[in-house]
Amino acid sequence: EILKKKIKNKKITFLGVTFKANTDDMREAASIPMIKYLNNGVYELRTIQELPISLKKSWDFFSSPVNLKKITPEHMNFNILTDFNKMYEGQIIKYKVSPFPFFRVGWTTKITYVEEPFSFIDKQVSGPFNLWEHEHRFEKSGKNTIAYDIVKFKLPIGLLGRIFGSGLVKYQLNKIFEFRKTQLNKMFKK
């Protein structure tokens, strides 16, 4: 438990797996539980983008889920089903989205953290992932704002999901964030 606290939010690389001398039984490898704890099928995607807008304008745009449709590729048929004015901690937002052709899914997220105008976090309550946590952070940089997205996700169906879906989902998420970056640059004329 102490080790888990010390390594929280740290990047760790395993270069190999060691196990007890004079045995080839991997079940006794001391590093196996740590590798399982660290990975456990959770993937992370990080993006960063400098925008030629103020921190306030950035917050006003990103904290309104209505704007998400403007920066989501059309083929995803993104629709917000919840009505609201201002984002707040504890807010539930319902969507319909097509992450892949011919596959439409309901998605519900909850705003779990808000620190206006610097950060907010949305977590999936129900939807296509076993875990979805999206942290949005904003930092003033002169007259501009640097927007950070940190997405942690875990695919369903365990090992099969990781083997067959991880590459496809990471590819799709990268394409979505590339589209978002292009749209934001057009909208804010960078």
PDB file of C-alpha atoms in Angstrom:
ATOM      1  CA  GLU A   1       0.000   0.000   0.000  1.00  0.00           C
ATOM      2  CA  ILE A   2       2.882   2.389   0.792  1.00  0.00           C
ATOM      3  CA  LEU A   3       4.490   1.573  -2.566  1.00  0.00           C
ATOM      4  CA  LYS A   4       1.196   2.268  -4.371  1.00  0.00           C
ATOM      5  CA  LYS A   5       1.098   5.757  -2.812  1.00  0.00           C
ATOM      6  CA  LYS A   6       4.714   6.454  -3.774  1.00  0.00           C
ATOM      7  CA  ILE A   7       4.224   5.489  -7.424  1.00  0.00           C
ATOM      8  CA  LYS A   8       0.835   7.142  -7.916  1.00  0.00           C
ATOM      9  CA  ASN A   9       0.922   9.444 -10.980  1.00  0.00           C
ATOM     10  CA  LYS A  10       4.441   8.295 -11.909  1.00  0.00           C
ATOM     11  CA  LYS A  11       5.523   6.708 -15.202  1.00  0.00           C
ATOM     12  CA  ILE A  12       7.196   3.333 -14.742  1.00  0.00           C
ATOM     13  CA  THR A  13       8.800   1.028 -17.297  1.00  0.00           C
ATOM     14  CA  PHE A  14       9.422  -2.666 -16.704  1.00  0.00           C
ATOM     15  CA  LEU A  15      12.435  -3.919 -18.623  1.00  0.00           C
ATOM     16  CA  GLY A  16      11.965  -7.531 -17.646  1.00  0.00           C
ATOM     17  CA  VAL A  17      10.389  -9.888 -15.168  1.00  0.00           C
ATOM     18  CA  THR A  18      12.403 -11.556 -12.437  1.00  0.00           C
ATOM     19  CA  PHE A  19      11.459 -14.540 -10.367  1.00  0.00           C
ATOM     20  CA  LYS A  20      12.907 -16.769  -7.672  1.00  0.00           C
ATOM     21  CA  ALA A  21      16.184 -18.480  -8.379  1.00  0.00           C
ATOM     22  CA  ASN A  22      16.148 -22.127  -9.461  1.00  0.00           C
ATOM     23  CA  THR A  23      12.555 -22.021 -10.670  1.00  0.00           C
ATOM     24  CA  ASP A  24      10.863 -21.169 -13.927  1.00  0.00           C
ATOM     25  CA  ASP A  25       7.473 -20.714 -12.263  1.00  0.00           C
ATOM     26  CA  MET A  26       6.262 -17.245 -13.237  1.00  0.00           C
ATOM     27  CA  ARG A  27       3.527 -17.400 -10.572  1.00  0.00           C
ATOM     28  CA  GLU A  28       6.205 -16.633  -8.004  1.00  0.00           C
ATOM     29  CA  ALA A  29       7.548 -13.581  -9.828  1.00  0.00           C
ATOM     30  CA  ALA A  30       7.469 -10.653  -7.406  1.00  0.00           C
ATOM     31  CA  SER A  31       7.006  -8.183 -10.264  1.00  0.00           C
ATOM     32  CA  ILE A  32       3.816  -9.784 -11.680  1.00  0.00           C
ATOM     33  CA  PRO A  33       1.397  -8.266  -9.099  1.00  0.00           C
ATOM     34  CA  MET A  34       2.980  -4.842  -9.616  1.00  0.00           C
ATOM     35  CA  ILE A  35       2.677  -5.079 -13.406  1.00  0.00           C
ATOM     36  CA  LYS A  36      -0.981  -6.103 -13.056  1.00  0.00           C
ATOM     37  CA  TYR A  37      -1.599  -3.258 -10.615  1.00  0.00           C
ATOM     38  CA  LEU A  38       0.073  -0.675 -12.846  1.00  0.00           C
ATOM     39  CA  ASN A  39      -1.528  -1.654 -16.122  1.00  0.00           C
ATOM     40  CA  ASN A  40      -4.678  -3.619 -15.418  1.00  0.00           C
ATOM     41  CA  GLY A  41      -5.801  -2.843 -18.961  1.00  0.00           C
ATOM     42  CA  VAL A  42      -6.052   0.913 -18.372  1.00  0.00           C
ATOM     43  CA  TYR A  43      -4.769   3.022 -21.256  1.00  0.00           C
ATOM     44  CA  GLU A  44      -3.965   6.703 -21.254  1.00  0.00           C
ATOM     45  CA  LEU A  45      -4.087   9.285 -24.020  1.00  0.00           C
ATOM     46  CA  ARG A  46      -2.646  12.764 -23.522  1.00  0.00           C
ATOM     47  CA  THR A  47      -2.986  15.740 -25.840  1.00  0.00           C
ATOM     48  CA  ILE A  48      -1.882  19.337 -25.584  1.00  0.00           C
ATOM     49  CA  GLN A  49      -2.893  22.315 -27.691  1.00  0.00           C
ATOM     50  CA  GLU A  50      -2.122  26.013 -27.483  1.00  0.00           C
ATOM     51  CA  LEU A  51      -5.124  28.176 -28.333  1.00  0.00           C
ATOM     52  CA  PRO A  52      -5.036  31.901 -29.174  1.00  0.00           C
ATOM     53  CA  ILE A  53      -7.793  32.701 -26.661  1.00  0.00           C
ATOM     54  CA  SER A  54      -7.994  33.832 -23.044  1.00  0.00           C
ATOM     55  CA  LEU A  55      -8.371  31.426 -20.158  1.00  0.00           C
ATOM     56  CA  LYS A  56     -11.942  32.696 -19.608  1.00  0.00           C
ATOM     57  CA  LYS A  57     -12.925  32.176 -23.259  1.00  0.00           C
ATOM     58  CA  SER A  58     -11.352  28.715 -23.167  1.00  0.00           C
ATOM     59  CA  TRP A  59     -13.299  27.810 -20.026  1.00  0.00           C
ATOM     60  CA  ASP A  60     -16.560  29.176 -21.447  1.00  0.00           C
ATOM     61  CA  PHE A  61     -16.127  27.052 -24.562  1.00  0.00           C
ATOM     62  CA  PHE A  62     -14.942  23.747 -23.065  1.00  0.00           C
ATOM     63  CA  SER A  63     -17.173  23.782 -19.981  1.00  0.00           C
ATOM     64  CA  SER A  64     -20.252  23.842 -22.186  1.00  0.00           C
ATOM     65  CA  PRO A  65     -20.877  20.275 -23.401  1.00  0.00           C
ATOM     66  CA  VAL A  66     -23.022  21.756 -26.198  1.00  0.00           C
ATOM     67  CA  ASN A  67     -19.729  22.755 -27.856  1.00  0.00           C
ATOM     68  CA  LEU A  68     -18.525  19.168 -27.874  1.00  0.00           C
ATOM     69  CA  LYS A  69     -20.653  18.493 -30.953  1.00  0.00           C
ATOM     70  CA  LYS A  70     -18.778  21.287 -32.787  1.00  0.00           C
ATOM     71  CA  ILE A  71     -15.429  19.542 -32.292  1.00  0.00           C
ATOM     72  CA  THR A  72     -16.553  15.921 -32.774  1.00  0.00           C
ATOM     73  CA  PRO A  73     -16.374  14.308 -36.245  1.00  0.00           C
ATOM     74  CA  GLU A  74     -19.776  14.271 -37.981  1.00  0.00           C
ATOM     75  CA  HIS A  75     -19.632  10.534 -38.713  1.00  0.00           C
ATOM     76  CA  MET A  76     -19.903   9.907 -34.960  1.00  0.00           C
ATOM     77  CA  ASN A  77     -23.496  11.268 -34.927  1.00  0.00           C
ATOM     78  CA  PHE A  78     -22.886  12.890 -31.538  1.00  0.00           C
ATOM     79  CA  ASN A  79     -26.051  14.108 -29.779  1.00  0.00           C
ATOM     80  CA  ILE A  80     -26.468  15.495 -26.274  1.00  0.00           C
ATOM     81  CA  LEU A  81     -29.712  14.387 -24.657  1.00  0.00           C
ATOM     82  CA  THR A  82     -29.423  16.473 -21.473  1.00  0.00           C
ATOM     83  CA  ASP A  83     -30.473  20.110 -21.168  1.00  0.00           C
ATOM     84  CA  PHE A  84     -28.443  22.463 -18.969  1.00  0.00           C
ATOM     85  CA  ASN A  85     -26.999  25.935 -18.698  1.00  0.00           C
ATOM     86  CA  LYS A  86     -23.805  25.763 -16.669  1.00  0.00           C
ATOM     87  CA  MET A  87     -21.566  22.847 -15.794  1.00  0.00           C
ATOM     88  CA  TYR A  88     -21.303  21.882 -12.132  1.00  0.00           C
ATOM     89  CA  GLU A  89     -19.783  19.126 -10.018  1.00  0.00           C
ATOM     90  CA  GLY A  90     -22.144  16.154  -9.849  1.00  0.00           C
ATOM     91  CA  GLN A  91     -23.814  17.006 -13.160  1.00  0.00           C
ATOM     92  CA  ILE A  92     -25.011  14.040 -15.242  1.00  0.00           C
ATOM     93  CA  ILE A  93     -24.786  14.391 -19.030  1.00  0.00           C
ATOM     94  CA  LYS A  94     -26.363  11.892 -21.430  1.00  0.00           C
ATOM     95  CA  TYR A  95     -25.254  11.425 -25.045  1.00  0.00           C
ATOM     96  CA  LYS A  96     -25.806   9.200 -28.033  1.00  0.00           C
ATOM     97  CA  VAL A  97     -22.756   8.533 -30.171  1.00  0.00           C
ATOM     98  CA  SER A  98     -21.547   6.211 -32.924  1.00  0.00           C
ATOM     99  CA  PRO A  99     -17.915   5.422 -32.093  1.00  0.00           C
ATOM    100  CA  PHE A 100     -17.797   3.036 -35.073  1.00  0.00           C
ATOM    101  CA  PRO A 101     -19.970   2.729 -38.192  1.00  0.00           C
ATOM    102  CA  PHE A 102     -23.308   1.011 -37.553  1.00  0.00           C
ATOM    103  CA  PHE A 103     -22.721   1.009 -33.797  1.00  0.00           C
ATOM    104  CA  ARG A 104     -24.742   3.598 -31.850  1.00  0.00           C
ATOM    105  CA  VAL A 105     -24.503   3.681 -28.094  1.00  0.00           C
ATOM    106  CA  GLY A 106     -25.856   5.630 -25.155  1.00  0.00           C
ATOM    107  CA  TRP A 107     -23.214   7.245 -22.998  1.00  0.00           C
ATOM    108  CA  THR A 108     -23.686   8.887 -19.619  1.00  0.00           C
ATOM    109  CA  THR A 109     -20.969  10.897 -17.912  1.00  0.00           C
ATOM    110  CA  LYS A 110     -20.770  12.641 -14.578  1.00  0.00           C
ATOM    111  CA  ILE A 111     -18.791  15.791 -13.882  1.00  0.00           C
ATOM    112  CA  THR A 112     -16.805  14.712 -10.821  1.00  0.00           C
ATOM    113  CA  TYR A 113     -14.514  17.707 -10.361  1.00  0.00           C
ATOM    114  CA  VAL A 114     -14.658  21.398 -11.299  1.00  0.00           C
ATOM    115  CA  GLU A 115     -12.050  24.073 -10.624  1.00  0.00           C
ATOM    116  CA  GLU A 116     -13.128  27.037 -12.738  1.00  0.00           C
ATOM    117  CA  PRO A 117     -11.399  28.165 -14.972  1.00  0.00           C
ATOM    118  CA  PHE A 118      -8.566  25.645 -14.713  1.00  0.00           C
ATOM    119  CA  SER A 119      -9.876  22.098 -14.750  1.00  0.00           C
ATOM    120  CA  PHE A 120     -12.758  19.681 -14.807  1.00  0.00           C
ATOM    121  CA  ILE A 121     -13.115  15.909 -14.955  1.00  0.00           C
ATOM    122  CA  ASP A 122     -15.867  13.829 -16.508  1.00  0.00           C
ATOM    123  CA  LYS A 123     -16.229  10.115 -15.793  1.00  0.00           C
ATOM    124  CA  GLN A 124     -18.363   7.597 -17.610  1.00  0.00           C
ATOM    125  CA  VAL A 125     -21.302   6.354 -15.531  1.00  0.00           C
ATOM    126  CA  SER A 126     -22.560   4.053 -18.284  1.00  0.00           C
ATOM    127  CA  GLY A 127     -21.419   3.485 -21.835  1.00  0.00           C
ATOM    128  CA  PRO A 128     -19.049   1.528 -24.045  1.00  0.00           C
ATOM    129  CA  PHE A 129     -16.014   1.455 -21.700  1.00  0.00           C
ATOM    130  CA  ASN A 130     -15.313  -0.288 -18.410  1.00  0.00           C
ATOM    131  CA  LEU A 131     -13.551   2.930 -17.415  1.00  0.00           C
ATOM    132  CA  TRP A 132     -13.543   6.369 -18.969  1.00  0.00           C
ATOM    133  CA  GLU A 133     -12.076   9.366 -17.168  1.00  0.00           C
ATOM    134  CA  HIS A 134     -11.356  12.572 -19.054  1.00  0.00           C
ATOM    135  CA  GLU A 135      -9.467  15.369 -17.347  1.00  0.00           C
ATOM    136  CA  HIS A 136      -9.558  18.776 -19.038  1.00  0.00           C
ATOM    137  CA  ARG A 137      -6.909  21.263 -17.847  1.00  0.00           C
ATOM    138  CA  PHE A 138      -6.326  24.842 -18.920  1.00  0.00           C
ATOM    139  CA  GLU A 139      -3.261  26.961 -18.295  1.00  0.00           C
ATOM    140  CA  LYS A 140      -2.653  30.604 -19.139  1.00  0.00           C
ATOM    141  CA  SER A 141       0.345  31.215 -21.403  1.00  0.00           C
ATOM    142  CA  GLY A 142       0.670  34.931 -22.111  1.00  0.00           C
ATOM    143  CA  LYS A 143      -2.454  35.900 -24.073  1.00  0.00           C
ATOM    144  CA  ASN A 144      -3.048  32.253 -25.004  1.00  0.00           C
ATOM    145  CA  THR A 145      -4.350  29.173 -23.234  1.00  0.00           C
ATOM    146  CA  ILE A 146      -2.785  25.746 -23.231  1.00  0.00           C
ATOM    147  CA  ALA A 147      -5.450  23.022 -23.183  1.00  0.00           C
ATOM    148  CA  TYR A 148      -4.526  19.580 -21.889  1.00  0.00           C
ATOM    149  CA  ASP A 149      -6.641  16.455 -22.281  1.00  0.00           C
ATOM    150  CA  ILE A 150      -5.810  13.375 -20.254  1.00  0.00           C
ATOM    151  CA  VAL A 151      -8.048  10.411 -21.036  1.00  0.00           C
ATOM    152  CA  LYS A 152      -7.840   7.142 -19.118  1.00  0.00           C
ATOM    153  CA  PHE A 153      -9.888   4.274 -20.473  1.00  0.00           C
ATOM    154  CA  LYS A 154     -10.354   0.556 -20.068  1.00  0.00           C
ATOM    155  CA  LEU A 155     -12.042  -1.612 -22.652  1.00  0.00           C
ATOM    156  CA  PRO A 156     -14.740  -4.189 -21.889  1.00  0.00           C
ATOM    157  CA  ILE A 157     -14.381  -7.980 -22.225  1.00  0.00           C
ATOM    158  CA  GLY A 158     -11.062  -8.203 -20.389  1.00  0.00           C
ATOM    159  CA  LEU A 159      -8.064  -9.619 -22.196  1.00  0.00           C
ATOM    160  CA  LEU A 160      -9.996 -10.052 -25.464  1.00  0.00           C
ATOM    161  CA  GLY A 161     -10.891  -6.358 -25.409  1.00  0.00           C
ATOM    162  CA  ARG A 162      -7.258  -5.438 -24.836  1.00  0.00           C
ATOM    163  CA  ILE A 163      -5.961  -7.761 -27.565  1.00  0.00           C
ATOM    164  CA  PHE A 164      -8.484  -6.945 -30.271  1.00  0.00           C
ATOM    165  CA  GLY A 165      -9.730  -3.498 -29.339  1.00  0.00           C
ATOM    166  CA  SER A 166      -6.929  -1.491 -27.821  1.00  0.00           C
ATOM    167  CA  GLY A 167      -5.188  -0.623 -31.087  1.00  0.00           C
ATOM    168  CA  LEU A 168      -8.450   0.230 -32.815  1.00  0.00           C
ATOM    169  CA  VAL A 169      -9.741   2.385 -29.944  1.00  0.00           C
ATOM    170  CA  LYS A 170      -6.411   4.209 -29.516  1.00  0.00           C
ATOM    171  CA  TYR A 171      -6.353   4.870 -33.269  1.00  0.00           C
ATOM    172  CA  GLN A 172      -9.948   6.157 -33.210  1.00  0.00           C
ATOM    173  CA  LEU A 173      -9.299   8.398 -30.184  1.00  0.00           C
ATOM    174  CA  ASN A 174      -6.193   9.851 -31.818  1.00  0.00           C
ATOM    175  CA  LYS A 175      -8.207  10.621 -34.958  1.00  0.00           C
ATOM    176  CA  ILE A 176     -10.931  12.294 -32.861  1.00  0.00           C
ATOM    177  CA  PHE A 177      -8.398  14.490 -31.070  1.00  0.00           C
ATOM    178  CA  GLU A 178      -6.658  15.353 -34.368  1.00  0.00           C
ATOM    179  CA  PHE A 179     -10.052  16.439 -35.747  1.00  0.00           C
ATOM    180  CA  ARG A 180     -10.715  18.412 -32.569  1.00  0.00           C
ATOM    181  CA  LYS A 181      -7.366  20.182 -32.859  1.00  0.00           C
ATOM    182  CA  THR A 182      -8.071  21.143 -36.483  1.00  0.00           C
ATOM    183  CA  GLN A 183     -11.568  22.399 -35.638  1.00  0.00           C
ATOM    184  CA  LEU A 184     -10.344  24.448 -32.680  1.00  0.00           C
ATOM    185  CA  ASN A 185      -7.615  26.022 -34.823  1.00  0.00           C
ATOM    186  CA  LYS A 186     -10.247  26.994 -37.412  1.00  0.00           C
ATOM    187  CA  MET A 187     -12.686  28.303 -34.808  1.00  0.00           C
ATOM    188  CA  PHE A 188     -10.115  30.363 -32.966  1.00  0.00           C
ATOM    189  CA  LYS A 189      -8.071  31.283 -36.098  1.00  0.00           C
ATOM    190  CA  LYS A 190      -4.637  30.060 -35.081  1.00  0.00           C
TER     191      LYS A 190
END
